[in-house]
mmCIF file with all atom_site columns, C-alpha atoms in Angstrom:
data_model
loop_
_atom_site.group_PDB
_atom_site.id
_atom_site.type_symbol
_atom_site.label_atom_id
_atom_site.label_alt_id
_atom_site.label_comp_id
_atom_site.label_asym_id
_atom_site.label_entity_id
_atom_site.label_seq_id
_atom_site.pdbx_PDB_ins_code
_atom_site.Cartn_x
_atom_site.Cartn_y
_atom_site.Cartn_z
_atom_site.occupancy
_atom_site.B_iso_or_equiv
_atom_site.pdbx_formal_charge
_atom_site.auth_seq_id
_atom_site.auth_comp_id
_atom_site.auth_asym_id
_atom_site.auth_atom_id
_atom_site.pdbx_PDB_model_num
ATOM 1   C CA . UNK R 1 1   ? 87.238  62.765  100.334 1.00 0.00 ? 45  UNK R CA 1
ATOM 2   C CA . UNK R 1 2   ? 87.025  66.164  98.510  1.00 0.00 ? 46  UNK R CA 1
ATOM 3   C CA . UNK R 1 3   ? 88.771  65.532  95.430  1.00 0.00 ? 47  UNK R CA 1
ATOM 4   C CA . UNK R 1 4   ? 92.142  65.103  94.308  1.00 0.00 ? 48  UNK R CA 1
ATOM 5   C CA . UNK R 1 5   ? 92.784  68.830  93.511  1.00 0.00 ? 49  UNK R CA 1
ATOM 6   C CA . UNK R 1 6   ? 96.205  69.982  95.499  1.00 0.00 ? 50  UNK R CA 1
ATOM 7   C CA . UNK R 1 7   ? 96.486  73.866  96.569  1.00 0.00 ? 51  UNK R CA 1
ATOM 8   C CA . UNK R 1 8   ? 99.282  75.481  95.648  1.00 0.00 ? 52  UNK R CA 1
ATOM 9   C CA . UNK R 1 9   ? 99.584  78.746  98.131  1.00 0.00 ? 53  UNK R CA 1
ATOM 10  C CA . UNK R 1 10  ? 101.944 80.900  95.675  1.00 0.00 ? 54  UNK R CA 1
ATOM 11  C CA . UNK R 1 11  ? 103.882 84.182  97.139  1.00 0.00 ? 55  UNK R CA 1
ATOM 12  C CA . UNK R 1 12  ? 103.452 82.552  100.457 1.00 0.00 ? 56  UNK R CA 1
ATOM 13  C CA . UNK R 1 13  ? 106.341 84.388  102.244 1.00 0.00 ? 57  UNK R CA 1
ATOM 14  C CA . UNK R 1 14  ? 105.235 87.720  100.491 1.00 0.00 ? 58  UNK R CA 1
ATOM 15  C CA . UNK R 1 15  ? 103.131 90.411  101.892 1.00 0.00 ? 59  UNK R CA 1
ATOM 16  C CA . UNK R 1 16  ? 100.780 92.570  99.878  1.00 0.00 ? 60  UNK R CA 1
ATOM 17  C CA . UNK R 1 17  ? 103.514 95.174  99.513  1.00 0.00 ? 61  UNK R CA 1
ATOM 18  C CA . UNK R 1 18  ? 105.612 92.236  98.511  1.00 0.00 ? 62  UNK R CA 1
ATOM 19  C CA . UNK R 1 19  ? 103.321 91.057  95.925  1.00 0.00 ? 63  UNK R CA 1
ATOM 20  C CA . UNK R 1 20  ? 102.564 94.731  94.381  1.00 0.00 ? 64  UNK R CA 1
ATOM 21  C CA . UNK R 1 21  ? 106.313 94.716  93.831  1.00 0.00 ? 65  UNK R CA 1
ATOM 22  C CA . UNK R 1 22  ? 106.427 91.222  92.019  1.00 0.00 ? 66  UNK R CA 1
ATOM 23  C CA . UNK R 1 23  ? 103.948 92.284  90.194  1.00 0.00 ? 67  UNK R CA 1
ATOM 24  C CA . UNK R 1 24  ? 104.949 95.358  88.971  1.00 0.00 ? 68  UNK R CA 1
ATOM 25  C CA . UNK R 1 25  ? 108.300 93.900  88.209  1.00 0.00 ? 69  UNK R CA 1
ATOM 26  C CA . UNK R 1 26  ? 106.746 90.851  86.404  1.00 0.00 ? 70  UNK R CA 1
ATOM 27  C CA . UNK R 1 27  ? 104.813 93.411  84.068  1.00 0.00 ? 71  UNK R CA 1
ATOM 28  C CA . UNK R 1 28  ? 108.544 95.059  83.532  1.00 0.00 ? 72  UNK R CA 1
ATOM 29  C CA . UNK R 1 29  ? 110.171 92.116  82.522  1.00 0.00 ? 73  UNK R CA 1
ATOM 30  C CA . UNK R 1 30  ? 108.028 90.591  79.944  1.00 0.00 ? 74  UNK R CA 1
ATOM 31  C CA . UNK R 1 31  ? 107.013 94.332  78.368  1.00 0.00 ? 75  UNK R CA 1
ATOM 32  C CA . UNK R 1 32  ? 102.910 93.441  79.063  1.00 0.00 ? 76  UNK R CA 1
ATOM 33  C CA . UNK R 1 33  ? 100.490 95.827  79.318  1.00 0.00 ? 77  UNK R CA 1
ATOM 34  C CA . UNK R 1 34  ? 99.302  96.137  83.098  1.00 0.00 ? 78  UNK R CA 1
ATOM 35  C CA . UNK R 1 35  ? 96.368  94.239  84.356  1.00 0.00 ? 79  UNK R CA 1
ATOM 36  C CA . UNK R 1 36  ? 93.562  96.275  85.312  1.00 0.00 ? 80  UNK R CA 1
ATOM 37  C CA . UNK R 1 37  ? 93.475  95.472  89.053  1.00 0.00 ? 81  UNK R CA 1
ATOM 38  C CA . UNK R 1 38  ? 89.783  94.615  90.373  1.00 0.00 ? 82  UNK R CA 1
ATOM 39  C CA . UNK R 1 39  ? 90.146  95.683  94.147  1.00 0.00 ? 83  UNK R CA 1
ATOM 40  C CA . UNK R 1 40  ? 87.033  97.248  95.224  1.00 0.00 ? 84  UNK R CA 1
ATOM 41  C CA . UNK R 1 41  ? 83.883  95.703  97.200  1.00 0.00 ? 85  UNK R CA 1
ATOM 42  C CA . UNK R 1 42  ? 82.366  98.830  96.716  1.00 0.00 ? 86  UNK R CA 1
ATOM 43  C CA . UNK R 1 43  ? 81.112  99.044  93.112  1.00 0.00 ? 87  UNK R CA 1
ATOM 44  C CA . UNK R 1 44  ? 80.150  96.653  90.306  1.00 0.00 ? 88  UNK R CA 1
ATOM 45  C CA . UNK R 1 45  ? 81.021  96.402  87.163  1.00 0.00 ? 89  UNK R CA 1
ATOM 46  C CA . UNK R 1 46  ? 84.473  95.825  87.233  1.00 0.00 ? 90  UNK R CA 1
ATOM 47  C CA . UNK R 1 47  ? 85.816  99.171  88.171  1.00 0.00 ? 91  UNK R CA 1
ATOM 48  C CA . UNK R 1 48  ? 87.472  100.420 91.450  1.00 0.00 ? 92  UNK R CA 1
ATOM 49  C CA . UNK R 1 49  ? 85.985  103.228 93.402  1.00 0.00 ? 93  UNK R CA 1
ATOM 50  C CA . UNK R 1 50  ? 89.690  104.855 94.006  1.00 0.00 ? 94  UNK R CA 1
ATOM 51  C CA . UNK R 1 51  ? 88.063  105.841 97.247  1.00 0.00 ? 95  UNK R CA 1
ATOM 52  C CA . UNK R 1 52  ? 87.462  103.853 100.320 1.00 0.00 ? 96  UNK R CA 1
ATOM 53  C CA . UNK R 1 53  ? 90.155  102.467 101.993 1.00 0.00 ? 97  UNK R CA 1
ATOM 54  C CA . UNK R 1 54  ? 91.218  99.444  99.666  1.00 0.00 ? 98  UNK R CA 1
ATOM 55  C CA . UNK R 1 55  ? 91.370  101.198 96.733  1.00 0.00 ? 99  UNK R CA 1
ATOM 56  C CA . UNK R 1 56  ? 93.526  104.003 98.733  1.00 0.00 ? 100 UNK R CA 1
ATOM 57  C CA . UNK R 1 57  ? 95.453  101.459 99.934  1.00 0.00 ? 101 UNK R CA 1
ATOM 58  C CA . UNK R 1 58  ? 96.414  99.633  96.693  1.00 0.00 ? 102 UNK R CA 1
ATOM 59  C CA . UNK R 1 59  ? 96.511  102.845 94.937  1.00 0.00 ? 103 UNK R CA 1
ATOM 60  C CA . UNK R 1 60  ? 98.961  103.642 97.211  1.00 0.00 ? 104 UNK R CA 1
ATOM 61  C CA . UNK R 1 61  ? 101.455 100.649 97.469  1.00 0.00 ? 105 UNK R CA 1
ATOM 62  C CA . UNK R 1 62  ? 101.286 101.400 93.409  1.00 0.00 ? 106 UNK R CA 1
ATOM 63  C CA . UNK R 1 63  ? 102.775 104.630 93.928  1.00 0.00 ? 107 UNK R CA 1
ATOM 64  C CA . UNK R 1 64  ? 105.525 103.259 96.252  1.00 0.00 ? 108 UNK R CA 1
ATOM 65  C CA . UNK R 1 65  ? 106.176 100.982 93.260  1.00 0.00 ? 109 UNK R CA 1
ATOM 66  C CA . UNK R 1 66  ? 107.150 103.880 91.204  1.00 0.00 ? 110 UNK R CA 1
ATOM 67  C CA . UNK R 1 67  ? 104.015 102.768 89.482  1.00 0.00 ? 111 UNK R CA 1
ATOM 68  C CA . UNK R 1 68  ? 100.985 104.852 87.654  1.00 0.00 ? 112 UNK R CA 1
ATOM 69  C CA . UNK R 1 69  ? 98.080  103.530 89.277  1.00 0.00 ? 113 UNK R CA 1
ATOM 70  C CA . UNK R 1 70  ? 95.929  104.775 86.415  1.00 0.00 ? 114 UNK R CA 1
ATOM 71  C CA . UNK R 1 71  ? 97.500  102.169 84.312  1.00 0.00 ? 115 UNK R CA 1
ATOM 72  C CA . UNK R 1 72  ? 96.058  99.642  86.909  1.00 0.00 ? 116 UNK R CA 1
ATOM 73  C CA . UNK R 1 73  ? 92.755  100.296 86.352  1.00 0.00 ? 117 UNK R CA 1
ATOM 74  C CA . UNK R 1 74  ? 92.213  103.222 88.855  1.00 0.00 ? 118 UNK R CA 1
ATOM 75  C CA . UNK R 1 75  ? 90.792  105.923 87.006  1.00 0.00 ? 119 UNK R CA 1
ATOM 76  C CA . UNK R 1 76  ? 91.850  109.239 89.326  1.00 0.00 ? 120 UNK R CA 1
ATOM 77  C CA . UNK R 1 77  ? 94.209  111.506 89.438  1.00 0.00 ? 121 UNK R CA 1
ATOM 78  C CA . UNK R 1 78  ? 97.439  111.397 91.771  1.00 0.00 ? 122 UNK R CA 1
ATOM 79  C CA . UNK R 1 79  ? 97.039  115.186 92.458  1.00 0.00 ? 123 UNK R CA 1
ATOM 80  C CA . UNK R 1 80  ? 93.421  114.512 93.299  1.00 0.00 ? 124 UNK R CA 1
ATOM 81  C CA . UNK R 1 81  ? 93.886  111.285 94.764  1.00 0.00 ? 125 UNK R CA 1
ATOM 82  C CA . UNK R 1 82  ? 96.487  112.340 97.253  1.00 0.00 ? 126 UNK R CA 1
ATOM 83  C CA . UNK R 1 83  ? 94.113  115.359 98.504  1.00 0.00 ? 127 UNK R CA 1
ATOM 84  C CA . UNK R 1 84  ? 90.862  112.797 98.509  1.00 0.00 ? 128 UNK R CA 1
ATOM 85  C CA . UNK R 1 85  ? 93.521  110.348 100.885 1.00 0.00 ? 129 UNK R CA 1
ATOM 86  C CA . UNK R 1 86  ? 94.907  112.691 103.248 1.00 0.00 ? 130 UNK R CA 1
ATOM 87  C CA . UNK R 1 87  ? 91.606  114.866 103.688 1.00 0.00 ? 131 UNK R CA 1
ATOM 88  C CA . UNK R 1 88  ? 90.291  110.793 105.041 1.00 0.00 ? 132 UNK R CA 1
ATOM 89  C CA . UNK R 1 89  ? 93.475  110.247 107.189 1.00 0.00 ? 133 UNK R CA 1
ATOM 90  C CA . UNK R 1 90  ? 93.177  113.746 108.773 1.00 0.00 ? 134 UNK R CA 1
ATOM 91  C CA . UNK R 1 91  ? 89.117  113.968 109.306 1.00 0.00 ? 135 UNK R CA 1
ATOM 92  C CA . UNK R 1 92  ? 89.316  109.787 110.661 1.00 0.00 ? 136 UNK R CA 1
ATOM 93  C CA . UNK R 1 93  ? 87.042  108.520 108.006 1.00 0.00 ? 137 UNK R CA 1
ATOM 94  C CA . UNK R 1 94  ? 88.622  104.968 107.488 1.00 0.00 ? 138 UNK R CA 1
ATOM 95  C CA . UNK R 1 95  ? 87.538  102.998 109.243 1.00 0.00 ? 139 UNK R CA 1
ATOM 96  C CA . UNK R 1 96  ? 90.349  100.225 110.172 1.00 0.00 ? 140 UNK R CA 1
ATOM 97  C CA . UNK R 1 97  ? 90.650  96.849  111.137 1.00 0.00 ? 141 UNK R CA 1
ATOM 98  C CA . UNK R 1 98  ? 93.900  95.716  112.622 1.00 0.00 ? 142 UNK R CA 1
ATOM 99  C CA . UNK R 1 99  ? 95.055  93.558  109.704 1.00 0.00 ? 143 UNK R CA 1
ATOM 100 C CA . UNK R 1 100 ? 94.268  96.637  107.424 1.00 0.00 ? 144 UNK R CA 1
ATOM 101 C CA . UNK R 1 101 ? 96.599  99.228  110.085 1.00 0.00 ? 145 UNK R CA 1
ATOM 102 C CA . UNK R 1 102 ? 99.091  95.794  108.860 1.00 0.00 ? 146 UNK R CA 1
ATOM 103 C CA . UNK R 1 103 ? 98.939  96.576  105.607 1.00 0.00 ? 147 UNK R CA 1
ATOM 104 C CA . UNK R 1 104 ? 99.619  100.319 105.739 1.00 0.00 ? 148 UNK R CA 1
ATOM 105 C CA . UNK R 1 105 ? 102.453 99.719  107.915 1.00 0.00 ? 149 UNK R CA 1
ATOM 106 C CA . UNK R 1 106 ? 103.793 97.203  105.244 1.00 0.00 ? 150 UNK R CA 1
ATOM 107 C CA . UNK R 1 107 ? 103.649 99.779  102.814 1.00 0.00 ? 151 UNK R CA 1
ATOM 108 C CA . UNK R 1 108 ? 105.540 102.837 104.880 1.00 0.00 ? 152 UNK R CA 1
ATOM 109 C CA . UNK R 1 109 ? 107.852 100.824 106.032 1.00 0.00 ? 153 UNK R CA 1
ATOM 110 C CA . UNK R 1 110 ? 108.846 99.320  102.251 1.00 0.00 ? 154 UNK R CA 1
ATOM 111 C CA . UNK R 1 111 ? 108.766 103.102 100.625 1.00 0.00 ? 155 UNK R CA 1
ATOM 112 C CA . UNK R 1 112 ? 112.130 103.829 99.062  1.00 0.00 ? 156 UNK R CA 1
ATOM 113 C CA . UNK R 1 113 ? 112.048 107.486 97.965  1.00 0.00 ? 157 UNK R CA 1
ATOM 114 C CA . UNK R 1 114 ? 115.241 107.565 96.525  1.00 0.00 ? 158 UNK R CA 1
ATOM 115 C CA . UNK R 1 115 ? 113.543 104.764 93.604  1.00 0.00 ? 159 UNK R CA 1
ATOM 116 C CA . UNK R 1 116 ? 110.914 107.702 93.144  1.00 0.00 ? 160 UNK R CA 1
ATOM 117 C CA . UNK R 1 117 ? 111.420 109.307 89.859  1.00 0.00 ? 161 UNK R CA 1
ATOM 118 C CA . UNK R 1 118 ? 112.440 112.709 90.912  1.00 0.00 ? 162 UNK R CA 1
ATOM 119 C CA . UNK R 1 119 ? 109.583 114.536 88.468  1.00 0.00 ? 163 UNK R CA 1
ATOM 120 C CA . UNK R 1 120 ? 107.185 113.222 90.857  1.00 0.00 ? 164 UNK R CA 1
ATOM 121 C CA . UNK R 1 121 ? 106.910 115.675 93.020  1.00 0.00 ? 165 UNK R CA 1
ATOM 122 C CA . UNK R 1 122 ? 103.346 114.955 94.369  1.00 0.00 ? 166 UNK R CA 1
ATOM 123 C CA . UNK R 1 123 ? 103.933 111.387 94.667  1.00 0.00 ? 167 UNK R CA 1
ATOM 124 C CA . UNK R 1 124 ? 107.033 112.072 96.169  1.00 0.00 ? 168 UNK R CA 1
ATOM 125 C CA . UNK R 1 125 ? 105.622 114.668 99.019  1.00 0.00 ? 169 UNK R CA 1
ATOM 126 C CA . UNK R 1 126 ? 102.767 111.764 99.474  1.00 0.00 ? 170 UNK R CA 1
ATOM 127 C CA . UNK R 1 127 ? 104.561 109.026 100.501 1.00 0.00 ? 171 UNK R CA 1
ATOM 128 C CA . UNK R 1 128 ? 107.219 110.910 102.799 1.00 0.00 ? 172 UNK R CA 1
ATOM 129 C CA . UNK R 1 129 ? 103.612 111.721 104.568 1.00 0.00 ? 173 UNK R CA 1
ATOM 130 C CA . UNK R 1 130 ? 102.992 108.155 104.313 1.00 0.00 ? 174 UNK R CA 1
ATOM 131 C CA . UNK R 1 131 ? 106.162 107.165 105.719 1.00 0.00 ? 175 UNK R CA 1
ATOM 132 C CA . UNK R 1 132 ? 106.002 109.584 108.771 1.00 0.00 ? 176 UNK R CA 1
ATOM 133 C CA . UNK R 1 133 ? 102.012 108.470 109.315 1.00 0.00 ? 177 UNK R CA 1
ATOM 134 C CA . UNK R 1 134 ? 101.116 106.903 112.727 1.00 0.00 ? 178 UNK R CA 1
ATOM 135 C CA . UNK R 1 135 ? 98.822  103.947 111.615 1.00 0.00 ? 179 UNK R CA 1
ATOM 136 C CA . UNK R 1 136 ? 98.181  102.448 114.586 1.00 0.00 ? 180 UNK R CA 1
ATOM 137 C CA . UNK R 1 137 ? 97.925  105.813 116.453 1.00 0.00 ? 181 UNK R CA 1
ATOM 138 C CA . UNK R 1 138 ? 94.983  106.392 113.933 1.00 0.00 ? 182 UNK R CA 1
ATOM 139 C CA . UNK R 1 139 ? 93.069  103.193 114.641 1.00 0.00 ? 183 UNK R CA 1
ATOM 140 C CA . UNK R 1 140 ? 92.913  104.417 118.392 1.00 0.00 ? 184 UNK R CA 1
ATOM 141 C CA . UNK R 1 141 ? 91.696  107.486 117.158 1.00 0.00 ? 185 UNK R CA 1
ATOM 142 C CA . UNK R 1 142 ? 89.198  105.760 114.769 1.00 0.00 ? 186 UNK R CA 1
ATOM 143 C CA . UNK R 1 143 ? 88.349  103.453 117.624 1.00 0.00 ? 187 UNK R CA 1
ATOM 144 C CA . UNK R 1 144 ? 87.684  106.585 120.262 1.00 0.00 ? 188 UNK R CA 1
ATOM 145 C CA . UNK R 1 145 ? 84.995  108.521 117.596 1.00 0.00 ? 189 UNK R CA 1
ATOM 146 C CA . UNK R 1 146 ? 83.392  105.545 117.353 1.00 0.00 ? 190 UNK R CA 1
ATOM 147 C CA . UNK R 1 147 ? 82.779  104.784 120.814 1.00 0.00 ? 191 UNK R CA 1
ATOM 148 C CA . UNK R 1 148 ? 82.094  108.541 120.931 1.00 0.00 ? 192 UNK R CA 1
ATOM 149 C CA . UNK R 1 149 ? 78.852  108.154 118.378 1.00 0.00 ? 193 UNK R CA 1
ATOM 150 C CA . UNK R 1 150 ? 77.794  104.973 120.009 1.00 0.00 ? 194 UNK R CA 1
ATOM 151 C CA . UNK R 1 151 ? 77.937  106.947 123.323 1.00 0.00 ? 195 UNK R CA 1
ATOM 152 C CA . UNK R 1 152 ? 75.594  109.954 121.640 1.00 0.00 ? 196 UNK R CA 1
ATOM 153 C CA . UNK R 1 153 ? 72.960  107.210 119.860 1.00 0.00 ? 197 UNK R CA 1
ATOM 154 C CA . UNK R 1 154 ? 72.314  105.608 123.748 1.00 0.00 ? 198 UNK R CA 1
ATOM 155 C CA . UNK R 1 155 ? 72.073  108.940 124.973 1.00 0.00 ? 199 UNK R CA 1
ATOM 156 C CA . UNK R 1 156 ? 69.398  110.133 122.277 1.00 0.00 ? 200 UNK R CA 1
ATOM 157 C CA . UNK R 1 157 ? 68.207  106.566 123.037 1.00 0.00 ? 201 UNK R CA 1
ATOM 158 C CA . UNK R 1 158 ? 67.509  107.299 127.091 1.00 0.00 ? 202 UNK R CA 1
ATOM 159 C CA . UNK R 1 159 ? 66.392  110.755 126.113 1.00 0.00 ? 203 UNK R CA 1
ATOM 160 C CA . UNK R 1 160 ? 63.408  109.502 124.450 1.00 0.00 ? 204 UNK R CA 1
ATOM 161 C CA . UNK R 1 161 ? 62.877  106.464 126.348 1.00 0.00 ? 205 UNK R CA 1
ATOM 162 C CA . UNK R 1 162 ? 62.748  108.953 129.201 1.00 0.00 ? 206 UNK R CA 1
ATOM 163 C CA . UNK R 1 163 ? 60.782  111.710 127.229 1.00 0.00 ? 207 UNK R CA 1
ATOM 164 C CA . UNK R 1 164 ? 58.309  108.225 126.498 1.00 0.00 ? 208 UNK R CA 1
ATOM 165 C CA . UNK R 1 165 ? 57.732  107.246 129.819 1.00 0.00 ? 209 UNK R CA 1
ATOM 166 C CA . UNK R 1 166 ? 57.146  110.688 130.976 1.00 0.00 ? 210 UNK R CA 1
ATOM 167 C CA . UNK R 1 167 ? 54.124  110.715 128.611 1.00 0.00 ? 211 UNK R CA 1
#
């Protein structure tokens, strides 16, 4: 025997999406200052990187909150932001697993536009692009380039093996 501690699995029946909303709700309802969200694997300290995928990723189901992800602890701009994302989405530089193509997916698929404040107009024009994006399309794609670059390293490989024996 363990111990006597019992698990209680909270938000269960909630996705992440799911969760971002009850959260950002929560924060409405009792007036509270946002928790600074600690997300990132990436860096230390306490901070979030607002770059690689996770941080894009929860920086984005903020924004389909109608939430300022700043106030979350992610320290970049939305106009800035947006162009960083979709620069990574269009040039394949995520790198996805298929629960993280999941997540996305969760997140188009709960974006409400009309709950957008209409001033918004970059946040706005972001997550209609979200809502339209192919996710699992785009893993194929990510999974293709790499197979692509694993392909070119064993053919540099034989190369010089070759260019070795030869000598």
């Amino acid at each position: 025997q363990w111990s006597e501690a019992a698990v209680i699995h909270d938000g269960y029946g909630l996705t992440r999406q799911g969760k971002t909303q009850f959260l950002i709700n929560a924060v409405k309802n009792i007036k509270s200052a946002p928790p600074n969200l600690r997300v990132c694997y990436l860096t230390e300290g306490g901070t979030n990187c607002c770059q690689c995928e996770k941080c894009s990723r929860t920086i984005t189901a903020l924004i389909a909150c109608n939430a300022d992800p700043r106030e979350y602890g992610f320290n970049i701009e939305i106009n800035e932001f947006v162009r960083l994302t979709k620069n990574k989405f269009n040039k394949i530089k995520f790198a996805f697993k298929e629960n993280e193509i999941f997540h996305w997916n969760d997140i188009s698929q709960h974006i409400q536009i009309e709950t957008i404040d209409k001033n918004k107009r970059i946040e706005i024009e972001y997550l209609n692009w979200i809502k339209n994006y192919n996710f699992k399309e785009y893993g194929t794609y990510y999974q293709v380039k790499r197979l692509k670059k694993e392909q070119n390293i064993f053919r540099k490989l034989k190369y010089k093996i070759k260019s070795l024996l030869a000598s």
